Amino acid sequence: MSDPANLAAFLEDAWQLLRRGVADSRSPARYPTFATVSPGGVPEARTVALRHAAQAEAVLEVHTDIVTPKVTALQASPVAALHVWLPKSNLQIRLTTTVAILRGSAVEEAWSKVPPASRVSYGTVPDPGMPIDDVYDYEKPPDQTRFAVLRCTVDHIDLVHLGKRHRRAAYVRSDGWAGTWLAP
Ligand SMILES: Cc1cc2nc3c(=O)[nH]c(=O)nc-3n(C[C@H](O)[C@H](O)[C@H](O)COP(=O)(O)O)c2cc1C
């Protein structure tokens, strides 16, 4: 970690760790918790894989199956929170985002990069979350028409670092990510 009193460096560290999550499947940042609000107002959280992290635009991307309940939730309420705990760095990253659901021709290039073995994650029959008669009563044919990219534009970032003296900061898009220290 760099100068502990430098707000900008604290944010840089977080983005670097998010990029590591995209590049390295062993990093805990690879698998954030992704929380949405159901159409009935109930919080819903699940693990996802982080596929893209672009600091310049403050965008994160996640891939999903268009028929999953998280997409229904996002259609009603296009917001998601992502949470990562990085034990080696002693850092918690929380991000609040506005989510665009991309599919069809907008995600053709992303689909072309999904390895064949992973394409079966998009197309489960019956739809994910439906009751089945027995444990393996489902098929997983790859289905490009079910593939979606959740493009999460970051609005707010909250970082907590546990150290000899804890550090916490918040950053918002609206002030150009200048950030402010918070009581931890
Ligand atoms: C390690 C791990 C990684 C996962 N990655 C994804 C993912 O990238 N996208 C996704 O839609 N579901 C992923 N899942 C499955 C979700 O956690 C969830 O079970 C599924 O998407 C249905 O969620 P929903 O019913 O809330 O929509 C992953 C699960 C695990 C355990």
Coordinates of C-alpha atoms and ligand atoms in Angstrom, one line a residue:
M1 CA 0.0 0.0 0.0
S2 CA 1.1 3.6 -0.8
D3 CA 1.0 6.7 1.5
P4 CA -1.8 5.9 3.9
A5 CA -2.9 9.5 4.1
N6 CA -3.3 9.9 0.3
L7 CA -7.0 9.7 -0.7
A8 CA -6.2 9.3 -4.4
A9 CA -3.7 6.5 -3.8
F10 CA -6.2 4.7 -1.7
L11 CA -8.7 4.7 -4.6
E12 CA -5.9 3.7 -7.0
D13 CA -5.1 0.7 -4.8
A14 CA -8.8 -0.4 -4.9
W15 CA -9.0 -0.2 -8.7
Q16 CA -5.8 -2.1 -9.1
L17 CA -7.2 -4.9 -6.9
L18 CA -10.4 -4.9 -9.0
R19 CA -8.3 -5.2 -12.2
R20 CA -6.4 -8.1 -10.6
G21 CA -9.8 -9.7 -10.0
V22 CA -10.6 -9.7 -13.7
A23 CA -7.1 -11.0 -14.6
D24 CA -6.6 -13.6 -11.9
S25 CA -9.3 -16.2 -11.0
R26 CA -7.5 -16.8 -7.6
S27 CA -8.0 -13.2 -6.5
P28 CA -11.0 -12.7 -4.1
A29 CA -11.9 -9.7 -6.3
R30 CA -12.7 -12.2 -9.1
Y31 CA -15.9 -13.1 -7.2
P32 CA -17.8 -10.1 -5.8
T33 CA -21.1 -10.3 -4.1
F34 CA -23.7 -8.6 -6.4
A35 CA -26.7 -7.2 -4.7
T36 CA -30.0 -6.1 -6.3
V37 CA -33.4 -5.1 -5.2
S38 CA -36.3 -7.4 -6.2
P39 CA -39.5 -6.0 -7.7
G40 CA -41.0 -6.6 -4.3
G41 CA -38.3 -4.5 -2.6
V42 CA -36.4 -7.4 -1.1
P43 CA -32.6 -7.3 -1.1
E44 CA -31.0 -10.2 -3.1
A45 CA -27.3 -11.0 -3.1
R46 CA -25.3 -13.6 -5.0
T47 CA -21.8 -14.3 -6.1
V48 CA -20.7 -13.3 -9.7
A49 CA -17.5 -13.3 -11.6
L50 CA -16.0 -9.9 -12.4
R51 CA -15.3 -9.8 -16.2
H52 CA -14.1 -6.2 -16.8
A53 CA -13.0 -3.2 -14.7
A54 CA -12.3 0.1 -16.4
Q55 CA -11.2 2.9 -14.0
A56 CA -11.3 5.7 -16.6
E57 CA -15.0 5.3 -17.2
A58 CA -15.6 3.8 -13.7
V59 CA -17.3 0.7 -15.2
L60 CA -17.4 -2.9 -14.1
E61 CA -18.9 -5.7 -16.1
V62 CA -20.5 -9.0 -15.2
H63 CA -21.9 -11.7 -17.5
T64 CA -25.2 -13.4 -16.8
D65 CA -28.2 -15.4 -18.2
I66 CA -30.9 -13.0 -19.3
V67 CA -33.7 -15.2 -17.7
T68 CA -32.2 -15.1 -14.2
P69 CA -34.1 -13.3 -11.4
K70 CA -31.3 -10.8 -11.0
V71 CA -32.1 -9.5 -14.5
T72 CA -35.8 -9.2 -13.6
A73 CA -34.8 -7.2 -10.6
L74 CA -32.5 -5.0 -12.7
Q75 CA -35.3 -4.3 -15.2
A76 CA -37.5 -3.0 -12.3
S77 CA -34.7 -1.2 -10.5
P78 CA -31.5 -0.7 -12.5
V79 CA -29.1 -0.5 -9.5
A80 CA -26.7 -2.9 -8.0
A81 CA -24.2 -2.9 -5.1
L82 CA -21.0 -4.9 -5.4
H83 CA -19.0 -6.0 -2.4
V84 CA -15.5 -7.5 -2.2
W85 CA -13.4 -8.4 0.9
L86 CA -9.7 -8.8 0.2
P87 CA -8.2 -10.5 3.2
K88 CA -4.5 -10.2 2.2
S89 CA -4.9 -6.5 1.6
N90 CA -7.3 -6.0 4.6
L91 CA -9.5 -4.0 2.3
Q92 CA -13.3 -4.0 1.9
I93 CA -14.5 -2.4 -1.4
R94 CA -18.2 -1.5 -1.8
L95 CA -19.5 0.0 -5.0
T96 CA -23.0 1.4 -5.8
T97 CA -23.7 1.2 -9.5
T98 CA -26.3 1.9 -12.2
V99 CA -26.7 -1.1 -14.5
A100 CA -27.4 -1.3 -18.2
I101 CA -28.4 -4.8 -19.5
L102 CA -26.7 -5.4 -22.8
R103 CA -27.6 -8.2 -25.1
G104 CA -27.9 -9.3 -28.7
S105 CA -25.7 -7.5 -31.2
A106 CA -24.2 -5.3 -28.4
V107 CA -22.6 -8.4 -26.8
E108 CA -21.5 -10.4 -29.8
E109 CA -17.9 -9.6 -29.3
A110 CA -18.1 -10.5 -25.6
W111 CA -19.8 -13.8 -26.5
S112 CA -17.0 -14.6 -29.0
K113 CA -14.5 -14.5 -26.1
V114 CA -16.5 -16.7 -23.7
P115 CA -14.7 -20.2 -23.8
P116 CA -17.0 -23.0 -25.1
A117 CA -16.9 -24.7 -21.8
S118 CA -18.3 -21.6 -20.1
R119 CA -21.1 -20.9 -22.6
V120 CA -23.2 -23.6 -20.9
S121 CA -23.7 -21.0 -18.1
Y122 CA -26.1 -19.2 -20.5
G123 CA -29.1 -21.3 -21.5
T124 CA -30.0 -23.7 -18.7
V125 CA -33.3 -25.5 -19.2
P126 CA -35.6 -25.1 -17.3
D127 CA -34.8 -21.5 -16.4
P128 CA -32.5 -21.0 -13.4
G129 CA -34.5 -21.0 -10.2
M130 CA -37.3 -23.2 -11.5
P131 CA -38.3 -26.3 -9.4
I132 CA -37.2 -29.7 -10.9
D133 CA -38.3 -33.2 -10.0
D134 CA -34.8 -34.6 -9.3
V135 CA -31.4 -33.2 -8.6
Y136 CA -30.0 -33.4 -12.2
D137 CA -33.2 -32.8 -14.1
Y138 CA -31.9 -30.0 -16.2
E139 CA -29.8 -29.4 -19.4
K140 CA -27.2 -26.8 -20.1
P141 CA -27.2 -26.1 -23.8
P142 CA -25.2 -22.9 -24.7
D143 CA -27.6 -20.2 -26.0
Q144 CA -26.2 -17.0 -27.2
T145 CA -29.6 -15.3 -27.2
R146 CA -29.6 -15.7 -23.4
F147 CA -26.2 -14.1 -22.9
A148 CA -26.2 -10.7 -21.3
V149 CA -23.5 -8.3 -20.1
L150 CA -24.4 -6.2 -17.0
R151 CA -22.6 -2.9 -17.5
C152 CA -22.3 -1.4 -14.1
T153 CA -21.5 2.3 -14.0
V154 CA -20.1 3.1 -10.7
D155 CA -21.7 6.0 -8.8
H156 CA -20.2 5.6 -5.3
I157 CA -17.2 3.8 -3.8
D158 CA -16.7 3.1 -0.1
L159 CA -13.3 1.7 1.1
V160 CA -12.4 0.3 4.5
H161 CA -8.8 -0.7 5.3
L162 CA -8.2 -2.5 8.5
G163 CA -4.8 -1.6 9.9
K164 CA -3.1 -0.6 13.1
R165 CA -5.4 2.5 12.6
H166 CA -8.3 1.8 10.3
R167 CA -8.9 4.0 7.3
R168 CA -12.2 4.6 5.5
A169 CA -13.0 6.8 2.5
A170 CA -15.9 7.5 0.2
Y171 CA -15.7 8.6 -3.4
V172 CA -18.5 9.8 -5.7
R173 CA -18.6 10.3 -9.5
S174 CA -20.2 13.7 -9.1
D175 CA -17.1 15.4 -7.7
G176 CA -14.7 13.6 -10.0
W177 CA -13.8 10.9 -7.4
A178 CA -11.9 13.4 -5.2
G179 CA -13.0 11.4 -2.2
T180 CA -13.3 12.2 1.5
W181 CA -12.1 10.4 4.6
L182 CA -14.8 9.0 6.9
A183 CA -14.7 7.8 10.4
P184 CA -14.3 4.0 10.1
Ligands
LIG1 C1 -18.1 -18.7 -7.7 C2 -19.4 -18.3 -8.4 C3 -19.4 -17.5 -9.5 C4 -20.6 -17.2 -10.2 N1 -20.6 -16.3 -11.2 C5 -21.7 -15.9 -11.8 C6 -21.7 -15.0 -12.9 O1 -20.7 -14.4 -13.3 N2 -22.9 -14.6 -13.4 C7 -24.1 -15.1 -12.9 O2 -25.1 -14.7 -13.5 N3 -24.1 -16.0 -12.0 C8 -22.9 -16.4 -11.4 N4 -23.0 -17.4 -10.4 C9 -24.3 -17.9 -9.9 C10 -25.0 -16.9 -9.1 O3 -24.4 -16.8 -7.8 C11 -26.5 -17.3 -8.9 O4 -26.6 -18.6 -8.3 C12 -27.2 -17.3 -10.3 O5 -26.7 -16.3 -11.2 C13 -28.7 -17.1 -10.1 O6 -28.8 -15.9 -9.4 P1 -30.2 -15.1 -9.3 O7 -31.3 -16.1 -9.1 O8 -30.1 -14.2 -8.1 O9 -30.4 -14.3 -10.6 C14 -21.8 -17.7 -9.7 C15 -21.8 -18.5 -8.6 C16 -20.7 -18.8 -7.9 C17 -20.7 -19.7 -6.7

